CSV table of N, CA, C and O in Angstrom, one decimal:
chain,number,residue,atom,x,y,z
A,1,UNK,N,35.9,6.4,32.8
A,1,UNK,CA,34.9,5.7,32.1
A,1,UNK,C,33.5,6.2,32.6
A,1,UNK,O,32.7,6.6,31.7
A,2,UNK,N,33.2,6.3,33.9
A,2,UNK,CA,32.1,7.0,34.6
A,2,UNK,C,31.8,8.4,34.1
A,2,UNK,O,30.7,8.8,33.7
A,3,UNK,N,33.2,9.4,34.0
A,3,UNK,CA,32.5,11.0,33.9
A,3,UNK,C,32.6,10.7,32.0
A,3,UNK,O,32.6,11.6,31.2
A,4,UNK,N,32.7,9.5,31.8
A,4,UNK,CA,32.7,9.9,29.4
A,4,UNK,C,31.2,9.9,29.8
A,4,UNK,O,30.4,10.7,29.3
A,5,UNK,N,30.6,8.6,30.9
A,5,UNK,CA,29.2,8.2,30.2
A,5,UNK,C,28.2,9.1,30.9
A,5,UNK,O,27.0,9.1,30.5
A,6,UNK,N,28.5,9.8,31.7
A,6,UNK,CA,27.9,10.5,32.4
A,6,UNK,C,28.0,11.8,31.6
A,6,UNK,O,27.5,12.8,32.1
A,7,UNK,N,28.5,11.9,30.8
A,7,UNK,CA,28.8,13.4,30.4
A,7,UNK,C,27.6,13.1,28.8
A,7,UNK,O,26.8,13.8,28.2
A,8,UNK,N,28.0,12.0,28.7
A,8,UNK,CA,27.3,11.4,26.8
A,8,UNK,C,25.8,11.3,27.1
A,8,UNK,O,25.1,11.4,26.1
A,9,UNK,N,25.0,11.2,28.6
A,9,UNK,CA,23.9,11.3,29.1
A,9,UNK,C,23.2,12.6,29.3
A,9,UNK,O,22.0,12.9,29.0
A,10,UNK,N,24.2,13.3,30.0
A,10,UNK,CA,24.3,15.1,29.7
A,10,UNK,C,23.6,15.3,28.9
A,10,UNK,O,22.4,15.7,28.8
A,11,UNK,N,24.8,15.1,27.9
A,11,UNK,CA,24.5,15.7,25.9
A,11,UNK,C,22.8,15.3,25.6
A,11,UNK,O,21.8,16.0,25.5
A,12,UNK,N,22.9,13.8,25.7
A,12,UNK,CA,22.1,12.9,25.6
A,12,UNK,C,20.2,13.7,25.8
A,12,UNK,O,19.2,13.8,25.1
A,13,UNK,N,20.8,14.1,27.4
A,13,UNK,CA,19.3,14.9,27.9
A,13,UNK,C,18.8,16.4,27.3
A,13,UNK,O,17.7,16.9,27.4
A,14,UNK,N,19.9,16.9,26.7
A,14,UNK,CA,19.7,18.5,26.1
A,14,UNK,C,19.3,18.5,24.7
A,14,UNK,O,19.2,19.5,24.1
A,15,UNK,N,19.0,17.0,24.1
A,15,UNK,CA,18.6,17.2,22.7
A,15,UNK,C,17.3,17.3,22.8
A,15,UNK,O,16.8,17.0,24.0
A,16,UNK,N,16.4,17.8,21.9
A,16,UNK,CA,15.1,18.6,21.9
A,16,UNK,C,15.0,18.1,20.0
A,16,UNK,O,15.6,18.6,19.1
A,17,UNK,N,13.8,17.0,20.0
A,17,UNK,CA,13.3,16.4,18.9
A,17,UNK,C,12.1,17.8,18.0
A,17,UNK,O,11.7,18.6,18.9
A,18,UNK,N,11.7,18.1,17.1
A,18,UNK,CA,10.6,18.4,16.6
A,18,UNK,C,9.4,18.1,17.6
A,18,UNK,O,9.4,17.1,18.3
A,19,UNK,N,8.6,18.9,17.5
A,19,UNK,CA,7.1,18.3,17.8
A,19,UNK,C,6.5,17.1,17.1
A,19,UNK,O,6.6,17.0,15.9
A,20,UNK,N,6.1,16.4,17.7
A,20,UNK,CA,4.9,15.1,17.5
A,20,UNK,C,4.1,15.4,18.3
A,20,UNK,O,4.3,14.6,19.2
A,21,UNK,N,3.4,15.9,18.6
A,21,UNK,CA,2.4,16.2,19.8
A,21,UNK,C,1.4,15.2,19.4
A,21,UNK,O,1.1,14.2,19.9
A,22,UNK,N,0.9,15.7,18.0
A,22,UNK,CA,-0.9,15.3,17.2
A,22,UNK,C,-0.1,13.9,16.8
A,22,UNK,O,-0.7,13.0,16.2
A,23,UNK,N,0.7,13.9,16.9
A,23,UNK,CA,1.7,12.7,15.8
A,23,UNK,C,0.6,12.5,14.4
A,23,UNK,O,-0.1,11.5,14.1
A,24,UNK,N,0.8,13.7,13.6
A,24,UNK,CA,-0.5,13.9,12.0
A,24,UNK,C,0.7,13.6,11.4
A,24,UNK,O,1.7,13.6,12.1
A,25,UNK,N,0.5,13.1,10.0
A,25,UNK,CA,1.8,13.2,8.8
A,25,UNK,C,2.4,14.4,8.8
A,25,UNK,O,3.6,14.4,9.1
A,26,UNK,N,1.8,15.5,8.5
A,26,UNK,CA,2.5,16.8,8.6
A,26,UNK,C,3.8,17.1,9.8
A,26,UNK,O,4.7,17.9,9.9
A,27,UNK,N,3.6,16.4,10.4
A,27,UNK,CA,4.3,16.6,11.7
A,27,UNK,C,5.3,15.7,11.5
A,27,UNK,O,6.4,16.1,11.8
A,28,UNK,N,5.3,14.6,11.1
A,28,UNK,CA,5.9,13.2,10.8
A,28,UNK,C,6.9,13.7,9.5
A,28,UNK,O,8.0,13.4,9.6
A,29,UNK,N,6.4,14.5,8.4
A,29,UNK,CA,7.2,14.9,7.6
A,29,UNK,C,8.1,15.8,8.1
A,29,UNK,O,9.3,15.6,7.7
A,30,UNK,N,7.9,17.0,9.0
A,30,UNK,CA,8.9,17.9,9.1
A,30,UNK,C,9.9,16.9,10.0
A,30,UNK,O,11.1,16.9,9.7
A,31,UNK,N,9.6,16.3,10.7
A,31,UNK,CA,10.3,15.2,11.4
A,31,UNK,C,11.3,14.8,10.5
A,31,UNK,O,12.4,15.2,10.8
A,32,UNK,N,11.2,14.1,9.7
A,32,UNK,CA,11.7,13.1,8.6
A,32,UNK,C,12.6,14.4,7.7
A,32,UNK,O,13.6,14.1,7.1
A,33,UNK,N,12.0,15.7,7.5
A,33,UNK,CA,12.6,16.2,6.6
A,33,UNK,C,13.8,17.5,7.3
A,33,UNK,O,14.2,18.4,6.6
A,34,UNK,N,14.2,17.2,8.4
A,34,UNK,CA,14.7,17.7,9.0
A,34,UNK,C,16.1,17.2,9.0
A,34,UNK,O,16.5,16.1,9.1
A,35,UNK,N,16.6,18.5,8.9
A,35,UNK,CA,18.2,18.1,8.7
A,35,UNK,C,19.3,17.5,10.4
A,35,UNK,O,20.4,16.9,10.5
A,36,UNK,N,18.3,18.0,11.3
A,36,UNK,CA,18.7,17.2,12.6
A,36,UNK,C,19.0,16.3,12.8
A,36,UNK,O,18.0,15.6,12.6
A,37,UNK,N,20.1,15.5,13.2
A,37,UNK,CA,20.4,13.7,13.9
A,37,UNK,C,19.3,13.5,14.9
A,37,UNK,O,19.1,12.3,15.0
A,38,UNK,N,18.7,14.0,15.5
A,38,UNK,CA,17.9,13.7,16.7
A,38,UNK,C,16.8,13.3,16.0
A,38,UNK,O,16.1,12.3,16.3
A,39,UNK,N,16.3,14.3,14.9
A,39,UNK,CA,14.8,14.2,14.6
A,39,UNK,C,15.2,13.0,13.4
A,39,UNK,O,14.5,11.9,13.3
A,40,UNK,N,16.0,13.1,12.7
A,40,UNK,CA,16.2,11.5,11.7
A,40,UNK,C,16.0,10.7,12.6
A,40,UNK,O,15.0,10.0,12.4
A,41,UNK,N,16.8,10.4,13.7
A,41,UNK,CA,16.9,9.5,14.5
A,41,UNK,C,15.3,9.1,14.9
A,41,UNK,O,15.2,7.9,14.9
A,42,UNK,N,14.7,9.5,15.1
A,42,UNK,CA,13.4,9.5,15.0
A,42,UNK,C,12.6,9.2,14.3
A,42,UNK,O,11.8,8.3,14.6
A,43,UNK,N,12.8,9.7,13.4
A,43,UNK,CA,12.3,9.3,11.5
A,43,UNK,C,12.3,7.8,11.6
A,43,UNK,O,11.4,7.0,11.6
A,44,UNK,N,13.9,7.7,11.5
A,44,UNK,CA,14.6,6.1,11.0
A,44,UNK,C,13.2,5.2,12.6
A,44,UNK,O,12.1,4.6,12.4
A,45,UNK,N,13.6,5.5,13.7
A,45,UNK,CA,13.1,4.5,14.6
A,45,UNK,C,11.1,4.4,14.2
A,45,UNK,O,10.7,3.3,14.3
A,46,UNK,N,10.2,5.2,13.9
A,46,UNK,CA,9.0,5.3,13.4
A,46,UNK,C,8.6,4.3,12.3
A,46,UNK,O,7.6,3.5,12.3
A,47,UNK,N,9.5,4.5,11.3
A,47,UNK,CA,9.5,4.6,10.2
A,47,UNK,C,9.8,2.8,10.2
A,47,UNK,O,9.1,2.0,9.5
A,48,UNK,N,11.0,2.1,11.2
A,48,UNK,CA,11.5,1.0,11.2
A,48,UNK,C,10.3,0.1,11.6
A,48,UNK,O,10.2,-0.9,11.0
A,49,UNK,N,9.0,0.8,13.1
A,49,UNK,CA,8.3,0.6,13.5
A,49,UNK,C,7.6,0.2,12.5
A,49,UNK,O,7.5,-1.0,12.0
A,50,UNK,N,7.0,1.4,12.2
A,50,UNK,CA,5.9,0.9,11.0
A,50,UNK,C,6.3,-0.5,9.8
A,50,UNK,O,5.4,-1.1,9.3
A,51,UNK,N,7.8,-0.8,9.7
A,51,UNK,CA,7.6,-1.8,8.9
A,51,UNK,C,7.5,-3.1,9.2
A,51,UNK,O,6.9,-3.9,8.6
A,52,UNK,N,8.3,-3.3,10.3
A,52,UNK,CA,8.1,-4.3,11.3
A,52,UNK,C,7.2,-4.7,11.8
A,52,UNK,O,7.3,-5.6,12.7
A,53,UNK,N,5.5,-3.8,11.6
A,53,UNK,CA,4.2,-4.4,11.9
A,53,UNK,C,4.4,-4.5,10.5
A,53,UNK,O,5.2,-5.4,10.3
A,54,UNK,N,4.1,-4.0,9.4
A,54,UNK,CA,3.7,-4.4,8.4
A,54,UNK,C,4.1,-5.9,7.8
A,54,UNK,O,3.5,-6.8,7.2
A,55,UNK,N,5.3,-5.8,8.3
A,55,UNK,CA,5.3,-7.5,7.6
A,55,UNK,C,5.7,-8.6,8.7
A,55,UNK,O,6.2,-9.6,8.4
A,56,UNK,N,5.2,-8.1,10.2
A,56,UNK,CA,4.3,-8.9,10.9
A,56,UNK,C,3.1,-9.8,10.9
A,56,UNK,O,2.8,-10.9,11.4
A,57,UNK,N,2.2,-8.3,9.8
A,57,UNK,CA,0.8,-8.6,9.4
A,57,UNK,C,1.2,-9.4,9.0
A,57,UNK,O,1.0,-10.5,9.6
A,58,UNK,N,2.1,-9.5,7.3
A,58,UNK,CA,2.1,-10.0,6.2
A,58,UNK,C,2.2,-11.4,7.0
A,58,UNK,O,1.3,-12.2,6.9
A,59,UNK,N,3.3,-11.7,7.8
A,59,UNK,CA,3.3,-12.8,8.2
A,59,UNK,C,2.5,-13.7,8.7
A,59,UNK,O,2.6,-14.9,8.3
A,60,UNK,N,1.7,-13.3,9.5
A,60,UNK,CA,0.8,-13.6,9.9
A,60,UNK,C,-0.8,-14.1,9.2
A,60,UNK,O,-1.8,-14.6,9.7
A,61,UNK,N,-0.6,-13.4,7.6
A,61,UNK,CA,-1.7,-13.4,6.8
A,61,UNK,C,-2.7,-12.8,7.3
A,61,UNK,O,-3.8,-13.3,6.9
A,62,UNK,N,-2.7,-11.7,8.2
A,62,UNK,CA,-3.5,-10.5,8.5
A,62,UNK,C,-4.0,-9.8,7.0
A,62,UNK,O,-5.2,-9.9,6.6
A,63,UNK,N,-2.9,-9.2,6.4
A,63,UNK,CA,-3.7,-8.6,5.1
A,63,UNK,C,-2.9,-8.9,4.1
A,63,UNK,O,-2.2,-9.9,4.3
A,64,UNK,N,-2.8,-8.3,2.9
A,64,UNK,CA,-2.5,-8.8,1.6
A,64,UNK,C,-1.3,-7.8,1.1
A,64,UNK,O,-1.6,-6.6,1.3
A,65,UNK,N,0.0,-8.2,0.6
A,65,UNK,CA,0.8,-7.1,0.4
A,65,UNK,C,0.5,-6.0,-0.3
A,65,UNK,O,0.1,-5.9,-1.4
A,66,UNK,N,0.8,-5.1,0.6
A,66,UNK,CA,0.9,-3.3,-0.5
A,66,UNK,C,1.6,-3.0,-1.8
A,66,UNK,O,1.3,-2.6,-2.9
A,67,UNK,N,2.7,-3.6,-1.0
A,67,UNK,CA,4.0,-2.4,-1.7
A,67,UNK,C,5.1,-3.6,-1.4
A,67,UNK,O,5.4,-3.6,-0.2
A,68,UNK,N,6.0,-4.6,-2.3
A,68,UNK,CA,6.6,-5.2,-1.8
A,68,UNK,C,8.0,-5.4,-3.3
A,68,UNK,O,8.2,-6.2,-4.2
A,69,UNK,N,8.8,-3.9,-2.6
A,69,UNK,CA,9.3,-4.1,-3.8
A,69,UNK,C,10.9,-4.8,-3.7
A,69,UNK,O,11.3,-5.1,-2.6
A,70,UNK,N,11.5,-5.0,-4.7
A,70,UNK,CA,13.0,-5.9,-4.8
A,70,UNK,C,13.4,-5.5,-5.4
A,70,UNK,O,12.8,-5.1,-6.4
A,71,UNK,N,14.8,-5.2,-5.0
A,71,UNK,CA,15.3,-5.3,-3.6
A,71,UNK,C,14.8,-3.8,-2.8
A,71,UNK,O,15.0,-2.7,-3.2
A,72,UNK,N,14.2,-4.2,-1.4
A,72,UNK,CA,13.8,-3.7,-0.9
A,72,UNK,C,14.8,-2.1,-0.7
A,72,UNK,O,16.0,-2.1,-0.8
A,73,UNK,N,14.1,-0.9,-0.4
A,73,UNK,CA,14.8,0.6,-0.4
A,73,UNK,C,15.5,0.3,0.7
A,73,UNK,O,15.0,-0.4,1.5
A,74,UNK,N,16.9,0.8,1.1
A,74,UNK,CA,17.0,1.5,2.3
A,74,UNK,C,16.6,2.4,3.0
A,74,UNK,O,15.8,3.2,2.4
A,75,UNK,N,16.9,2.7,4.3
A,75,UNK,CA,15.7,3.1,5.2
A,75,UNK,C,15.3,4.3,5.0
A,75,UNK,O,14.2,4.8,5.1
A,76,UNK,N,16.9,5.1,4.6
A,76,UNK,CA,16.7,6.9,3.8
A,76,UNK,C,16.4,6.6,2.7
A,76,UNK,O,15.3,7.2,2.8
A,77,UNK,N,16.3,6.2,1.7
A,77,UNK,CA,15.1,6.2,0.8
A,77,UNK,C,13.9,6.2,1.0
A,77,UNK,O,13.1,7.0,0.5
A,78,UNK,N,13.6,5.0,1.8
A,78,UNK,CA,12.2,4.9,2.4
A,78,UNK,C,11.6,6.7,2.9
A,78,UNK,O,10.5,7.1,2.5
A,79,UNK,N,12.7,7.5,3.9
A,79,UNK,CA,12.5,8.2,4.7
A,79,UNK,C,12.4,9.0,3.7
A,79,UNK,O,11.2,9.1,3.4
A,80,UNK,N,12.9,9.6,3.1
A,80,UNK,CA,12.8,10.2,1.3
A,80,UNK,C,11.7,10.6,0.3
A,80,UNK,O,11.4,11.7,-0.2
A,81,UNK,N,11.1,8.9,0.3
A,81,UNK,CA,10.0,8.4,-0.5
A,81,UNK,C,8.9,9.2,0.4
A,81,UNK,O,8.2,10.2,0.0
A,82,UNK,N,8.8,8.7,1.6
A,82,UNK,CA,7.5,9.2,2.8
A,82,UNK,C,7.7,11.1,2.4
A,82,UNK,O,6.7,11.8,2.0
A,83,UNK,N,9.1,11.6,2.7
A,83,UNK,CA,8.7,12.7,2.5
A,83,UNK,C,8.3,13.8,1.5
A,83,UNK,O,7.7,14.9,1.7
A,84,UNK,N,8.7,13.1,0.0
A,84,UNK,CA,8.5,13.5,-0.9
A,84,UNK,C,6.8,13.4,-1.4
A,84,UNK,O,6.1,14.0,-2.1
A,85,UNK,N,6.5,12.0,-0.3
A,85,UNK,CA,4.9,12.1,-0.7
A,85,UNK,C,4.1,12.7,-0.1
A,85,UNK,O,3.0,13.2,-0.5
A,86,UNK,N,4.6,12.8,1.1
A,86,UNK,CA,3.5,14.1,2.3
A,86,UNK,C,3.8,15.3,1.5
A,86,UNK,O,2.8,15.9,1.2
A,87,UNK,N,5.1,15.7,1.0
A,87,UNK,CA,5.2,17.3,0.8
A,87,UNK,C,3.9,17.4,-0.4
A,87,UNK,O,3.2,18.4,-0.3
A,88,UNK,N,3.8,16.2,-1.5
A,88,UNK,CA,2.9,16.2,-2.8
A,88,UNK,C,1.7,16.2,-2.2
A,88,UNK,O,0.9,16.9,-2.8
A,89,UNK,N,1.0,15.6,-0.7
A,89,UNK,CA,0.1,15.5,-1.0
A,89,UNK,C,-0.4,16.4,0.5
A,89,UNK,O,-0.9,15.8,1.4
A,90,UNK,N,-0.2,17.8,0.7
A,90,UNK,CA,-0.6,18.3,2.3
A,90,UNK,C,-2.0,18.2,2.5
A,90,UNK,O,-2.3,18.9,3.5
A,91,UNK,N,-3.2,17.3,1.7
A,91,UNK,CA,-4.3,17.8,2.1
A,91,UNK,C,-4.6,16.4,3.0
A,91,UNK,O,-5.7,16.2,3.4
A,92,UNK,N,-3.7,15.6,3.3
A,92,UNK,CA,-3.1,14.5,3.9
A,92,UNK,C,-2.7,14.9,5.2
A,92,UNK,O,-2.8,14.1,6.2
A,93,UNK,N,-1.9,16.3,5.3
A,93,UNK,CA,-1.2,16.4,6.5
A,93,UNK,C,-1.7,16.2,7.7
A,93,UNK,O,-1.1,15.4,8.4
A,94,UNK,N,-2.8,16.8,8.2
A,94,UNK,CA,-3.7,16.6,9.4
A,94,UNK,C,-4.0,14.9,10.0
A,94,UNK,O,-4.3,14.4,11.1
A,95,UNK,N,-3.8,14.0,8.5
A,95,UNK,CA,-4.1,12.3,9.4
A,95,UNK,C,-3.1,11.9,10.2
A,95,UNK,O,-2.0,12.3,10.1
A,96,UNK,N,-3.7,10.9,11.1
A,96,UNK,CA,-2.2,10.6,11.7
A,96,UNK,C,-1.7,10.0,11.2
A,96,UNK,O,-2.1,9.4,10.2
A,97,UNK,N,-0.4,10.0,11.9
A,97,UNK,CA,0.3,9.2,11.2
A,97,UNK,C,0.9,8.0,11.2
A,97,UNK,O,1.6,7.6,10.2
């Protein structure tokens, strides 16, 4: 049981995500549009981030809903949606993200 988990830690340490350095949209999309498990994996965790403040805010009555649609996308759609709109819109790519 020691050398499976120790070996799954191995693997674990040799994966190598995309760049986020500037963490800009442009960067965030190749992220997301990347056929890699490591960099989706990534995608999905950002992406989860971002909504779970968002309707933090909401909760909170910080600000006023965006975008609140029903029944809400799953998360590769969501991831989908984000990247089909960065690719439309690169004069976007440089903000963060």
């Amino acid at each position: 049981m020691i050398l499976a988990a120790a070996c799954c830690l191995a693997a674990a340490g040799s994966l190598k995500a995309a760049s986020f350095d500037n963490e800009t949209t442009s960067e965030l999309r190749t992220i997301c549009a990347s056929p890699s498990a490591t960099d989706r994996h990534f995608c999905f965790g950002f992406l989860s981030g971002a909504v779970l403040f968002y309707r933090e805010m909401l909760r909170a009555d910080v600000l006023e809903p965006l975008a609140c649609p029903d029944p809400a996308p799953t998360l590769d759609a969501f991831r989908q949606n984000f990247v089909d709109w960065a690719t439309a819109n690169p004069e976007l790519g440089e903000t963060r993200a």
